[in-house]
Amino acid sequence: MEYSDKVLDHFSNPRNVGELTDADGIGEVGSPACGDIMKMYIKVEDGKIADVKFKTFGCGAAIATSSMATELIKGQPLEEALKLTNKAVVEALEGLPPVKIHCSVLAEQAIKSAISDYYTRLGVDPLPIVGPIKDTHCHAHFH
Amino acid sequence: MEYSDKVLDHFSNPRNVGELTDADGIGEVGSPACGDIMKMYIKVEDGKIADVKFKTFGCGAAIATSSMATELIKGQPLEEALKLTNKAVVEALEGLPPVKIHCSVLAEQAIKSAISDYYTRLGVDPLPIVGPIKDTHCHAHFH
Amino acid sequence: MSMERFVYADNAATTPVSEEVLKAMLPYFREGYGNPSSIYQKGRDAAKAIRLARDKVARGIGAQPEELYFTSGGSEADNWAIKGVVEALAKKGKKHIITTAFEHHAVLHVCQSLRKHGIETTYLEVGPLGVVKAEDVAAAIREDTALVTIMYANNEIGTIQPIAEIGKICREKGILFHTDAVQALGNLEIDVKAQNIDLLSLSGHKIHAQKGVGALYIRKGVRIPNLIEGGGQEGGHRAGTENVPAIVGLGVAVEIATKDIQARADKTRKMRDRLIDEITKLPRTRLNGDREHRLPGNVNVSFEGIEGESLLLMLDLRGVAASSGSACTSGSLDPSHVLLSIGLVHEVAHGSLRLSITHETTEEDIDHILKVLPPVVEQLRAMSPLWENIVKGENR
Amino acid sequence: MSMERFVYADNAATTPVSEEVLKAMLPYFREGYGNPSSIYQKGRDAAKAIRLARDKVARGIGAQPEELYFTSGGSEADNWAIKGVVEALAKKGKKHIITTAFEHHAVLHVCQSLRKHGIETTYLEVGPLGVVKAEDVAAAIREDTALVTIMYANNEIGTIQPIAEIGKICREKGILFHTDAVQALGNLEIDVKAQNIDLLSLSGHKIHAQKGVGALYIRKGVRIPNLIEGGGQEGGHRAGTENVPAIVGLGVAVEIATKDIQARADKTRKMRDRLIDEITKLPRTRLNGDREHRLPGNVNVSFEGIEGESLLLMLDLRGVAASSGSACTSGSLDPSHVLLSIGLVHEVAHGSLRLSITHETTEEDIDHILKVLPPVVEQLRAMSPLWENIVKGENR
Ligand SMILES: Cc1ncc(COP(=O)(O)O)c(C=O)c1O
Ligand SMILES: Cc1ncc(COP(=O)(O)O)c(C=O)c1O
């Protein structure tokens, strides 16, 4: 398996690790049995992601994609953050090995999940805005 | 395949190569299709093998066993020459690869065949003295 | 990151070719390059080199040289042994294999794919300690059992199986017994005759020979069809121009690895025990597999709340090369089947670490591992949502 | 015997590892020894080295890197291709193979042993020139044909087969086409796409890489079961820890061998033609196999009245290493099945000599061969009872 320098950089110096005690939305995806859990905390101000933190249990790619994804949405308006695709995360990381692509999907879903939670707390139905959160299965990478 | 130094010596400097124009007995065994033919010429004096020569078409082991076998019987009384076994030839050559053992059998039979011829020419039935000459088949080495 | 020291603690995955082995191999690349089937001097020299190597490998396991066939490694040897025995015996109605649940994939996947040819396999449990019971083997034997194949020592958790006992049972019942001894060779005494082993697989790259060379021992009298057919190499049993340098190296490697096993094992075991004692002091950390019946260089521990791959990457950045589960399967995200077989739940299995050392590992290497490992575990736990939950659960 | 010169003229049997190849390999024995499946730097470096080698091999035959699987040599590749296709297609009722009578044993013996599994094989005649006719292939295709397997160039007599034509026929009829290109690689242009080749075997040691490494090309879309099952190496298609140094060497060797093929072939062909012209001036001496459709470095001649092995030994004593028939079968005393297939009678087949040269052979080497060969032939004929009869027959 080959990781790009970018992946290794984000893995060894992950950005935005931690929690936000005053988060406006928290999302968690993955499962311990699958070996990947991502938890994202967002702080929203003026419709923008003012701050974001993550905690991840998972492989090197899971940590790197969490780090990169949070970097990519930090300071972005919510609608922009929602447009972040796993493909964009992969590209920003200069590629991921095929078996690790599912980590980028997980990162995309974690963000959506956190934004969903933000709308839910506001009393707004997130479904029309965020769409369904995909239930990423362990073998997502085989597809 | 490994040949002993003795085999290589007798192959590269074969003893007693040639024919005897005044031979008292000539024996030939083997077949071209099998890849081995040995022809032995003997000169008998006072019941002894006074001289012996061979011509051989065959592999390195065939040439080496012909050479060694002729050396072993040269000067010997006929009854001693008839006692020469293929095993004795193999031992004198310090061993032969398993697939080449049949060459030593061929050499033994070539001598018997020449002595047979000698008795036949004398008008003596060789069978009770020499025994039957084995028809060595191509696949003798598989036995 | 500046690296004070690099400790290679993944010798169960592979080993560097040793100086002695490489030195023995080198003449066969550009000078002794003859084809061993060739009749001229260069060919005969190559054939002789193979013969001497075969003698050495045979001596290392108590076999006769004619009982050893060189292969391209442990996987080929395992495939050949199992498929060969099954093909030879299935036509006599013997269509059952006994193995364990935690064999190497080169055994397990073969058994699994033989199912579509009507071959049934019993996968024996190895229990929480990872050691199969000889009496379970005896109990599983059926009228139609063709083969028992049980590894000598497990590659992930290092547990040693009761090979001599199993061999005795099989011999008594007239059933062929194969053992994958890839991890045992050089670590444990092997005597195929005394242990009643009919077929045994070994691999070079675990004992400082080249990758891509190994051997299958097939007891005289046991006849199985070829896996790779063609030329008359290996007495007509394994076709393909012989990898002369690698085979020569394997001979030297086996000779070295099977000398002074006891002394080397004692030295290694002491370092291993220090690692186990220190590492298992960390909270929620456990040793996997039996501590006593264990390869002298194997440490396998699970850390709750963290995932193995990121642990390995972090350790690597700090100068420790180790493994999580078997290297052969690390392309996969499934947790190790070995750890599941001894009863670990998925998330704990994911957080496992295998350190595999040798007698050449030094106390300073152990110091280094023990220095860098605990903070890495702590750092990863600090960023783990799973650990957060575990700690919350504790405090609740 | 003092030896003025040593000429290695058996490059079709095997070749020395070249300096460039060995240089590329060396770092992977004692430094870059990581297991390519391992996640740490040393493992990733090994994985990268394999990826780059795969790219090189793929480029050399016009394939995609994902279509190449490293094996332990040409024999394994042949076995895998044929057994794999047959296993995949037999269950669909396709139980027929088309091949030639003069394939390498790694193909022939597989076809022969598949017979007991109900697979029928048509062995096409190659005629006195040793070239199969594409129309004969077309005519042999049946409803139930699973595979056509025909070698690119013959290893003994060097004759080149009409691969592109056969590929076209097979593609049109929807039948899988495998070619053993072990002897062609580096001598002839290979383009698996243009030539409609579905599977292709190659081997390293014929092109100055290590013995014991090769590859099988499997066109994307063709699915065959594994021959060696186990770990997830080679995309899950060929288990076993990768022989990293040998694979790296194979990459370099293919890169070098497939560069400037034309110029090298022209140079080699000139030397070959000089050998053929001079040697066939000897009495009762014939060239075996077509002169035009012939590998640039192959000379195969028969001398009536002498036997090949003793000829080789004599030549070796005078500094020429050559072969009689295929090195792979020289342990056997049966005459070459290749020479019989082009109609030679047994005793003439026994007296054959193969000289296989490369562009690195020199004119001085050719001089040397031409100096020592005729007296050796004469010497052996002088001690041959068969030659005596031939001469007598002539004078009668
Ligand atoms: C045409 C041909 N096919 C297959 C092989 C077998 O290759 P390997 O020796 O790498 O198994 C050879 C040479 O030995 C060959 O010449
Ligand atoms: C127990 C066991 N069996 C078989 C193998 C496979 O050996 P190889 O990599 O030589 O094919 C390995 C290691 O990879 C192993 O640890």
Short mmCIF file of C-alpha atoms in Angstrom, two decimals, chain A residues 23-138:
data_model
loop_
_atom_site.label_atom_id
_atom_site.label_comp_id
_atom_site.label_asym_id
_atom_site.label_seq_id
_atom_site.Cartn_x
_atom_site.Cartn_y
_atom_site.Cartn_z
CA ALA A 23 -20.40 22.59 19.42
CA ASP A 24 -23.53 23.53 17.47
CA GLY A 25 -23.57 20.15 15.73
CA ILE A 26 -21.96 16.78 16.28
CA GLY A 27 -21.89 13.96 13.79
CA GLU A 28 -20.62 10.43 14.19
CA VAL A 29 -20.35 7.79 11.50
CA GLY A 30 -18.76 4.38 11.16
CA SER A 31 -18.65 1.55 13.65
CA PRO A 32 -16.02 0.03 15.89
CA ALA A 33 -16.50 -3.37 14.31
CA CYS A 34 -15.57 -1.93 10.95
CA GLY A 35 -12.50 -0.34 12.41
CA ASP A 36 -13.43 3.27 11.63
CA ILE A 37 -15.36 5.85 13.62
CA MET A 38 -15.31 9.54 12.84
CA LYS A 39 -16.83 12.12 15.11
CA MET A 40 -17.06 15.72 13.90
CA TYR A 41 -17.85 18.81 15.97
CA ILE A 42 -18.87 22.05 14.26
CA LYS A 43 -19.37 25.57 15.48
CA VAL A 44 -21.58 27.60 13.14
CA GLU A 45 -21.52 31.41 12.93
CA ASP A 46 -23.26 33.54 10.27
CA GLY A 47 -24.10 30.42 8.28
CA LYS A 48 -20.44 29.54 8.16
CA ILE A 49 -18.38 26.81 9.79
CA ALA A 50 -16.54 28.97 12.27
CA ASP A 51 -14.74 26.06 13.84
CA VAL A 52 -14.48 22.32 13.38
CA LYS A 53 -12.80 19.54 15.31
CA PHE A 54 -12.71 15.79 14.94
CA LYS A 55 -11.96 12.61 16.77
CA THR A 56 -11.24 9.52 14.77
CA PHE A 57 -10.68 5.88 15.55
CA GLY A 58 -9.30 4.32 12.41
CA CYS A 59 -6.46 3.75 10.05
CA GLY A 60 -3.97 6.24 8.72
CA ALA A 61 -6.25 7.19 5.85
CA ALA A 62 -9.18 7.71 8.23
CA ILE A 63 -7.18 10.18 10.27
CA ALA A 64 -5.75 11.92 7.21
CA THR A 65 -9.14 12.27 5.52
CA SER A 66 -10.67 13.62 8.74
CA SER A 67 -7.91 16.16 8.97
CA MET A 68 -8.14 17.21 5.34
CA ALA A 69 -11.92 17.32 5.29
CA THR A 70 -12.04 19.58 8.32
CA GLU A 71 -9.45 21.85 6.73
CA LEU A 72 -11.48 22.05 3.56
CA ILE A 73 -14.71 23.12 5.25
CA LYS A 74 -13.31 25.38 7.94
CA GLY A 75 -14.62 28.90 7.36
CA GLN A 76 -16.87 27.76 4.53
CA PRO A 77 -20.59 28.55 4.31
CA LEU A 78 -22.71 25.53 5.22
CA GLU A 79 -23.92 25.07 1.65
CA GLU A 80 -20.32 24.89 0.45
CA ALA A 81 -19.43 22.42 3.16
CA LEU A 82 -22.33 20.26 2.05
CA LYS A 83 -20.95 20.21 -1.46
CA LEU A 84 -17.69 18.65 -0.31
CA THR A 85 -17.40 15.29 -1.98
CA ASN A 86 -15.21 12.41 -1.00
CA LYS A 87 -13.55 12.83 -4.38
CA ALA A 88 -12.47 16.34 -3.47
CA VAL A 89 -10.95 15.04 -0.25
CA VAL A 90 -9.08 12.33 -2.14
CA GLU A 91 -7.78 14.86 -4.63
CA ALA A 92 -6.68 17.26 -1.92
CA LEU A 93 -4.74 14.36 -0.39
CA GLU A 94 -3.11 13.59 -3.74
CA GLY A 95 -4.78 10.24 -3.94
CA LEU A 96 -5.65 7.33 -1.68
CA PRO A 97 -5.06 3.62 -2.21
CA PRO A 98 -8.20 1.96 -3.62
CA VAL A 99 -8.89 0.03 -0.41
CA LYS A 100 -8.92 3.31 1.50
CA ILE A 101 -11.39 5.26 -0.61
CA HIS A 102 -14.17 4.41 1.85
CA CYS A 103 -12.40 6.57 4.45
CA SER A 104 -12.99 9.61 2.30
CA VAL A 105 -16.65 8.65 2.01
CA LEU A 106 -16.76 8.39 5.76
CA ALA A 107 -15.29 11.89 6.12
CA GLU A 108 -17.88 13.34 3.74
CA GLN A 109 -20.65 11.61 5.66
CA ALA A 110 -19.30 12.76 9.02
CA ILE A 111 -19.54 16.37 7.92
CA LYS A 112 -23.07 15.87 6.59
CA SER A 113 -23.97 14.16 9.82
CA ALA A 114 -22.69 17.08 11.91
CA ILE A 115 -24.55 19.61 9.76
CA SER A 116 -27.66 17.45 10.01
CA ASP A 117 -27.35 17.57 13.77
CA TYR A 118 -26.98 21.36 13.61
CA TYR A 119 -30.27 21.71 11.69
CA THR A 120 -32.02 19.23 13.91
CA ARG A 121 -31.02 21.24 16.98
CA LEU A 122 -32.42 24.34 15.23
CA GLY A 123 -35.69 22.45 14.77
CA VAL A 124 -35.24 22.29 11.01
CA ASP A 125 -35.71 18.98 9.20
CA PRO A 126 -32.22 18.29 7.82
CA LEU A 127 -33.29 15.75 5.25
CA PRO A 128 -34.26 18.13 2.40
CA ILE A 129 -31.10 20.19 2.99
CA VAL A 130 -28.45 17.56 3.76
CA GLY A 131 -29.96 14.47 2.21
CA PRO A 132 -29.72 11.03 3.76
CA ILE A 133 -26.55 10.04 5.60
CA LYS A 134 -25.22 6.94 3.96
CA ASP A 135 -24.75 3.98 6.19
CA THR A 136 -21.19 3.10 5.28
CA HIS A 137 -20.65 -0.58 5.70
CA CYS A 138 -17.41 -2.30 6.46
#
